[in-house]
Tab-separated table of C-alpha atoms in Angstrom:
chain	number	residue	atom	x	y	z
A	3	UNK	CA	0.000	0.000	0.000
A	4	UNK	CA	1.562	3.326	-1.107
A	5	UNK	CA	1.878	6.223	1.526
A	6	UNK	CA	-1.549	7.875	-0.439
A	7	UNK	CA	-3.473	4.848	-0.080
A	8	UNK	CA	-2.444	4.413	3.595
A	9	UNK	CA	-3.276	8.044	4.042
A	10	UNK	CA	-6.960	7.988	2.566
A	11	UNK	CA	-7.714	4.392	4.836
A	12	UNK	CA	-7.069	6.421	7.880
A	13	UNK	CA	-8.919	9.739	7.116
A	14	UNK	CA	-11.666	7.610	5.311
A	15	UNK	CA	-13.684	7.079	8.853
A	16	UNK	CA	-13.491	11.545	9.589
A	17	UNK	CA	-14.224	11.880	6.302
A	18	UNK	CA	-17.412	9.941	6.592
A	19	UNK	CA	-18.066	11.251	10.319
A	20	UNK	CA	-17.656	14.800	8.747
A	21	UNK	CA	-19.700	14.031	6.188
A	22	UNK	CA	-22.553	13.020	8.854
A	23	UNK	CA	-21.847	16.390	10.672
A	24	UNK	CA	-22.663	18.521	7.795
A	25	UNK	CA	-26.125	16.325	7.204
A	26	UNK	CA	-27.020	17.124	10.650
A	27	UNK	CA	-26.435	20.656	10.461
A	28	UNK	CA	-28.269	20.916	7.107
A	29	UNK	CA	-31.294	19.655	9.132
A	30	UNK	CA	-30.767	22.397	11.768
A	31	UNK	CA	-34.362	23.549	11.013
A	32	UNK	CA	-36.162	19.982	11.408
A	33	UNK	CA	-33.893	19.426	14.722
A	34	UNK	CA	-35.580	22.984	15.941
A	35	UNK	CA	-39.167	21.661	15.008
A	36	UNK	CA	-38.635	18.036	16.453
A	37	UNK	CA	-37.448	19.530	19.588
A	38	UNK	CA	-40.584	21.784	19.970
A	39	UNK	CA	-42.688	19.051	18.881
A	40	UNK	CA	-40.975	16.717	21.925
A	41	UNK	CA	-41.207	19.159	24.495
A	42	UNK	CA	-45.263	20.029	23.762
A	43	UNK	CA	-45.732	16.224	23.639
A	44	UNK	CA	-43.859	15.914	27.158
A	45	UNK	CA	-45.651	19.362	28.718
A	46	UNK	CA	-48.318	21.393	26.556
A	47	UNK	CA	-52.111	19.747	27.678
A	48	UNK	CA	-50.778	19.069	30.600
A	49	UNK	CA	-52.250	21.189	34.021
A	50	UNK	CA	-49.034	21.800	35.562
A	51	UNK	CA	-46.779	22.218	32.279
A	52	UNK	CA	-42.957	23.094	32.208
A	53	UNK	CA	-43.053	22.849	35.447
A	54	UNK	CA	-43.223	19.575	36.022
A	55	UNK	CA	-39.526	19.744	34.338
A	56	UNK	CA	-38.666	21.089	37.977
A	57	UNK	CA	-41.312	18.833	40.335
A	58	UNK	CA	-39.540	16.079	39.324
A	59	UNK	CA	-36.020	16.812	40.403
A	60	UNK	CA	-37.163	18.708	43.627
A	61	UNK	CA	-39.316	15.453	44.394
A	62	UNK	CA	-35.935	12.946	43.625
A	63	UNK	CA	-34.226	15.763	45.660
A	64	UNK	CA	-36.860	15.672	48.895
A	65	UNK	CA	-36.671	11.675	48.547
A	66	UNK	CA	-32.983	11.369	48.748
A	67	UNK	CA	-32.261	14.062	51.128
A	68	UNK	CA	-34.956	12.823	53.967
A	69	UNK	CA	-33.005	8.970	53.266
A	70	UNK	CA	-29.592	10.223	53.395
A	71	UNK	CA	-29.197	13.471	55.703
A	72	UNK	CA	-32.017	12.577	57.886
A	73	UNK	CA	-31.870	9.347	58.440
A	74	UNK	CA	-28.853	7.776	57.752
A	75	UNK	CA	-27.192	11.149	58.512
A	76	UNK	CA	-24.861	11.547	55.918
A	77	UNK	CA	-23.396	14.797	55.397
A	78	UNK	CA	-20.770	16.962	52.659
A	79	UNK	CA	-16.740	16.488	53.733
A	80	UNK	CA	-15.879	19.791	55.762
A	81	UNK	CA	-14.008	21.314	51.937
A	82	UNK	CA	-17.320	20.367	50.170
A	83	UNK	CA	-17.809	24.281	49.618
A	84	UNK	CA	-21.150	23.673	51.912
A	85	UNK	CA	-22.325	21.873	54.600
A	86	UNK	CA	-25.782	21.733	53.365
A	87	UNK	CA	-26.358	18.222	52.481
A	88	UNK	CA	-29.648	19.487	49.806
A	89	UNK	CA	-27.323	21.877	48.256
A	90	UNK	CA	-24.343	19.391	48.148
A	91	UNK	CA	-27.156	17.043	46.288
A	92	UNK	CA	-28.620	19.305	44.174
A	93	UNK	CA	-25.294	20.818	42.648
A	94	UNK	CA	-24.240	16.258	42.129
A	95	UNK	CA	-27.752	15.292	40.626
A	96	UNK	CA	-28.150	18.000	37.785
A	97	UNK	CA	-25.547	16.416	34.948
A	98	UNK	CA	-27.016	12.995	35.923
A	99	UNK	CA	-30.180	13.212	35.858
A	100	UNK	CA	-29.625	14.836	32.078
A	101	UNK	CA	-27.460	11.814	30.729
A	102	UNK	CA	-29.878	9.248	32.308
A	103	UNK	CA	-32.969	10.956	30.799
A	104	UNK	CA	-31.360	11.152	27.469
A	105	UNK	CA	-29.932	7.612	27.258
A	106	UNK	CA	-33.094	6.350	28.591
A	107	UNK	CA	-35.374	8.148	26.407
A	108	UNK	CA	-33.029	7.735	23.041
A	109	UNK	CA	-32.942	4.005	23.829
A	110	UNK	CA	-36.266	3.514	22.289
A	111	UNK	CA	-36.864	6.938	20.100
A	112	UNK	CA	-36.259	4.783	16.967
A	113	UNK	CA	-39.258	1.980	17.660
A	114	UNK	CA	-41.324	5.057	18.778
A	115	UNK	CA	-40.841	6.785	15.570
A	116	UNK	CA	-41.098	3.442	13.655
A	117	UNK	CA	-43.620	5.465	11.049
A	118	UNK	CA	-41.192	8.121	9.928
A	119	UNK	CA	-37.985	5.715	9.914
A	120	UNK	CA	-39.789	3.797	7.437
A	121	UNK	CA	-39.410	6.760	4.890
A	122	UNK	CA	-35.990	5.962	3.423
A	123	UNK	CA	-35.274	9.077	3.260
A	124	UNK	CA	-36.374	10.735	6.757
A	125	UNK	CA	-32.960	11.588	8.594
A	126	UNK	CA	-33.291	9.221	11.359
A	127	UNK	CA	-29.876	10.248	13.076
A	128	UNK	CA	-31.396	13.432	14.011
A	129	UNK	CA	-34.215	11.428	16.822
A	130	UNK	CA	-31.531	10.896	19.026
A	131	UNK	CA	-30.148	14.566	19.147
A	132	UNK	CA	-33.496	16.210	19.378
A	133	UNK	CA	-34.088	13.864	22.633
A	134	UNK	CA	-30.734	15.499	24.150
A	135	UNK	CA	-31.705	18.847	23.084
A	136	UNK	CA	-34.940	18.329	24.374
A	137	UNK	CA	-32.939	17.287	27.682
A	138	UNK	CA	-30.968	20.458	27.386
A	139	UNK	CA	-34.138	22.459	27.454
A	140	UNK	CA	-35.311	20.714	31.232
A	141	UNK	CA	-30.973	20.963	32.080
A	142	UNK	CA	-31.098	24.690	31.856
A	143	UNK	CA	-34.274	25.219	33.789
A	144	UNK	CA	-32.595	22.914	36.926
A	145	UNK	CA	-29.145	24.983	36.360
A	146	UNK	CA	-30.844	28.367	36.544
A	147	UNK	CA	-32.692	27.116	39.760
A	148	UNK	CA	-29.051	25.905	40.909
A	149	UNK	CA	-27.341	28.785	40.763
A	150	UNK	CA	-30.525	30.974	42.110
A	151	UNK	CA	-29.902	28.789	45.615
A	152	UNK	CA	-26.168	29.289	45.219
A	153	UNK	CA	-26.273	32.933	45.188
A	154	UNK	CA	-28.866	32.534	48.316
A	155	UNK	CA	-27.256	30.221	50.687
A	156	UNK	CA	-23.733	31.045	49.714
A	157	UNK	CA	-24.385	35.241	48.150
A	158	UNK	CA	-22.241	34.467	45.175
A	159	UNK	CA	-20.456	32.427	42.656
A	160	UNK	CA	-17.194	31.659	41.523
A	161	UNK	CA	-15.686	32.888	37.861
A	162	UNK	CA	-15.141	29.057	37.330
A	163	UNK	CA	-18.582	28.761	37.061
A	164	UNK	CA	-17.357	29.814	33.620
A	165	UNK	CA	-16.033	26.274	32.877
A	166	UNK	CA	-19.463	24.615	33.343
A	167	UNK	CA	-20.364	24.968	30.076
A	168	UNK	CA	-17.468	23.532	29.217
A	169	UNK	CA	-17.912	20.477	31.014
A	170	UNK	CA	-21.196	20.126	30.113
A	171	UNK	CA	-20.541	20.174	26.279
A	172	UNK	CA	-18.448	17.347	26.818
A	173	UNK	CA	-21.094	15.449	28.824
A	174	UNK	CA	-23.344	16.389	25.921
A	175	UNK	CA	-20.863	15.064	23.632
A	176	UNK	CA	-20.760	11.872	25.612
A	177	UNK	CA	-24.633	11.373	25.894
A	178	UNK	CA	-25.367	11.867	22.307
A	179	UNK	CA	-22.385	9.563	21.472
A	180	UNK	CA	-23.881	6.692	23.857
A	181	UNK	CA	-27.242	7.496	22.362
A	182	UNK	CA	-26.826	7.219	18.675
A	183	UNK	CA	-25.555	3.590	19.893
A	184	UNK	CA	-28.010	2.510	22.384
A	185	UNK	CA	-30.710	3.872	20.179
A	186	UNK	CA	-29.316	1.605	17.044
A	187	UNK	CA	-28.784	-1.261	18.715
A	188	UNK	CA	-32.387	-1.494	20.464
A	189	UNK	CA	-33.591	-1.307	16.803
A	190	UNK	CA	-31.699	-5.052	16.297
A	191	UNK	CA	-32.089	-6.322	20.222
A	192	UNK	CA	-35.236	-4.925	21.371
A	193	UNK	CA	-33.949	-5.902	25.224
A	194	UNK	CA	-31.220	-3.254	25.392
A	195	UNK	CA	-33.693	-0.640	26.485
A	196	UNK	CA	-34.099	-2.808	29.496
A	197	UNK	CA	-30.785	-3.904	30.249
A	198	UNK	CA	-29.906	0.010	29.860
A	199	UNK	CA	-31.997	0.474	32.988
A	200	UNK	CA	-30.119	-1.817	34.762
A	201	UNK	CA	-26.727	-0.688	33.574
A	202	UNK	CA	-27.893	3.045	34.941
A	203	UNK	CA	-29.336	1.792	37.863
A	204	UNK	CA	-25.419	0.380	38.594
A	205	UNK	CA	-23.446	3.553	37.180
A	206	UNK	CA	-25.522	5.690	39.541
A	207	UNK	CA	-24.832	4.697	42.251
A	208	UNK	CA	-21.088	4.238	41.477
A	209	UNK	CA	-21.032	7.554	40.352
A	210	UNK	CA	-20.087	9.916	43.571
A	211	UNK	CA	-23.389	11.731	43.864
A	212	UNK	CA	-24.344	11.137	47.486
A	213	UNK	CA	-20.865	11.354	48.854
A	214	UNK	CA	-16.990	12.511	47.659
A	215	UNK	CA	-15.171	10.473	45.964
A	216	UNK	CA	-12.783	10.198	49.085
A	217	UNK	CA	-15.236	8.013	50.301
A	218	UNK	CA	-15.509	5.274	47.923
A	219	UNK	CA	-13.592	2.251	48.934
A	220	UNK	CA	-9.997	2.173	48.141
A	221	UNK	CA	-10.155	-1.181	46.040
A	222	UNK	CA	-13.029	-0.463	44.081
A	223	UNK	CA	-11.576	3.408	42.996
A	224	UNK	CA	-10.894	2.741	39.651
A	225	UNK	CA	-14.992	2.699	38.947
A	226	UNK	CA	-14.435	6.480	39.592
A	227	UNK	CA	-10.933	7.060	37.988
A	228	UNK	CA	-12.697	5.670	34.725
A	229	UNK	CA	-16.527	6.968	34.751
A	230	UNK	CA	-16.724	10.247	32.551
A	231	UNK	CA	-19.786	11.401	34.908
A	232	UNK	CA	-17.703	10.963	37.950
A	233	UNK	CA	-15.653	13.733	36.787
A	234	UNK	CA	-18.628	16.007	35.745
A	235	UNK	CA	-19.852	15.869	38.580
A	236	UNK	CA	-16.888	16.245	41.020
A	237	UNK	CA	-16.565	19.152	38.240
A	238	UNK	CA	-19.799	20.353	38.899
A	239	UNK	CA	-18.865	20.831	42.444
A	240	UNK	CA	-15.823	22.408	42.235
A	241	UNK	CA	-16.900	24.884	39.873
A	242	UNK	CA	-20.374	25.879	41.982
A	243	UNK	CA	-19.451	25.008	45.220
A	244	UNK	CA	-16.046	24.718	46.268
A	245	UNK	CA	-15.133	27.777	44.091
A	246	UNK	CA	-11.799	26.271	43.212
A	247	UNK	CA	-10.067	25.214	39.225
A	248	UNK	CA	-11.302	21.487	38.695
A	249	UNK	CA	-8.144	19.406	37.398
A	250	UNK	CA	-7.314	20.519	34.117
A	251	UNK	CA	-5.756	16.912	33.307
A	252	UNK	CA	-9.077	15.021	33.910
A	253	UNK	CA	-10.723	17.904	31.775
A	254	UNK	CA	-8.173	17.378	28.890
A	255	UNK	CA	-8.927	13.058	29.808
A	256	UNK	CA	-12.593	13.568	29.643
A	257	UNK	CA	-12.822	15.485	26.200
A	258	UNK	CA	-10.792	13.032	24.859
A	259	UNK	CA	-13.250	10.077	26.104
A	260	UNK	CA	-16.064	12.309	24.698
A	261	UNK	CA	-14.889	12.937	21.578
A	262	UNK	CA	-14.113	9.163	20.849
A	263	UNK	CA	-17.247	7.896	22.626
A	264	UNK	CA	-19.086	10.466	20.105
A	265	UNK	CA	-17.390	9.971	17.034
A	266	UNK	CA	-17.964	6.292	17.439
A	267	UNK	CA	-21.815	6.292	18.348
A	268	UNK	CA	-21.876	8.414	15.142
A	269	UNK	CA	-20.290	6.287	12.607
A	270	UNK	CA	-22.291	3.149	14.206
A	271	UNK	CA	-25.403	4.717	13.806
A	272	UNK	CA	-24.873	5.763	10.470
A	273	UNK	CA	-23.362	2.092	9.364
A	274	UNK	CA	-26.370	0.249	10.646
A	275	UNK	CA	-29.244	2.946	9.935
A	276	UNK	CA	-29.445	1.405	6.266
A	277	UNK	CA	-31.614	-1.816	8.224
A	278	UNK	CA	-33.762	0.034	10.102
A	279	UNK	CA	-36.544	0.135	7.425
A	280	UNK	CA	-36.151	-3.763	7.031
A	281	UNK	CA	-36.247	-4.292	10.631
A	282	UNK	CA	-38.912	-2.206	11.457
């Protein structure tokens, strides 16, 4: 194989991903409507509307808060940034509960939308970005209330909260990465949408929401070292509460893992696509 040949075999898989890119920006406009069109489905008829997007959290936030503060008494390390165990929760919770809502939702947004994937030529890659962006939408609201009790318990907020976006376009990365592949492969193995749940159920609670990572037993550290939402949300934390720079190293690790996780999900979704219509 000459050195042009050997060149063109290993930019052939970016070309193609780039190629993908560009069709989803193209459909920028169909993304916008889809993402309306998902929120009034989730909200609009609905008594309480939008803001159920908040009772929910609050409600997993009560729940948790009476289990672990009040009675089992748990509380934030002294350099948390706060000793309020709510707050401590609150600031944890918010990236998860956005890449578990996606995932779980994208899982099945294929077999839901079985009628439109059946028209070859309906961009089915864009389902599982509208259900992130639809995500983003509920994200925001949580993230505004966030920093509204910051500013009250603590009266203010660090310039790093600057690097929350940041971290949070790489956990979007991430999720839509994971999604384009969960949602594909539940078109072939209709079970994955249920094993998902029980994958979740696992990574939650291995993810350091209810307590610093400090606290996680020595042996089994490495479930932290190597979980990308471990490092959002210790991120998350640092940023908001603890006021201090998050470690630029993991930052630099956990684009990299984002990038790759994304890139892949892409080009699997867009290899297998082509027997969706078949299968469905």
């Amino acid at each position: 194989m000459n050195e042009g040949a050997r060149i063109r075999t290993v930019l052939a898989p970016w070309i193609i991903f780039s190629s993908f890119l560009r069709k989803l920006y193209l459909q920028r406009d169909l993304i916008r409507n889809f993402v309306v069109r998902d929120l009034k489905s989730r909200y609009i008829g609905s008594f309480m509307g939008f803001f159920w997007s908040v009772i929910h959290p609050i409600v997993l936030l009560i729940s948790y808060t009476f289990v672990f503060s009040v009675i089992l008494g748990v509380r934030p390390l002294p350099d948390s940034g706060t000793t309020s165990f709510p707050l401590f929760l609150f600031c944890s919770i918010l990236p998860w509960l956005f890449f578990q809502d996606t995932l779980q939702r994208a899982s099945t947004v294929i077999i839901d939308n079985a009628n439109l994937v059946s028209k070859t030529l309906f961009p089915t890659e864009i389902l599982p970005l509208t259900v992130m962006l639809a995500g983003l939408v509920n994200h925001l609201i949580g993230f505004a209330i966030l920093l509204g009790v910051i500013l009250f318990t603590l009266g203010k907020v660090s310039a790093y909260i600057f690097l929350v976006p940041v971290y949070f376009l790489f956990l979007m990365l991430f999720t839509l990465g994971m999604s384009w592949l969960v949602a594909s492969l539940n078109v072939f193995v209709r079970d994955v949408s249920q094993v998902l749940g029980v994958i979740l159920t696992f990574w939650f609670w291995f993810t350091p929401i209810f307590y610093s990572p400090e606290r996680f037993p020595r042996q089994l550290s490495f479930l932290v070292r190597f979980n990308p939402l471990a490092h959002v949300v210790a991120a998350y934390r640092d940023c908001l509460l603890r006021m201090q720079m998050p470690d630029l190293r993991v930052l630099a690790a956990l684009a990299a893992v984002s990038l790759l996780v994304f890139v892949a999900g892409g080009l699997f979704f867009r290899h297998t696509k082509r027997e969706f219509v078949d299968i469905l």
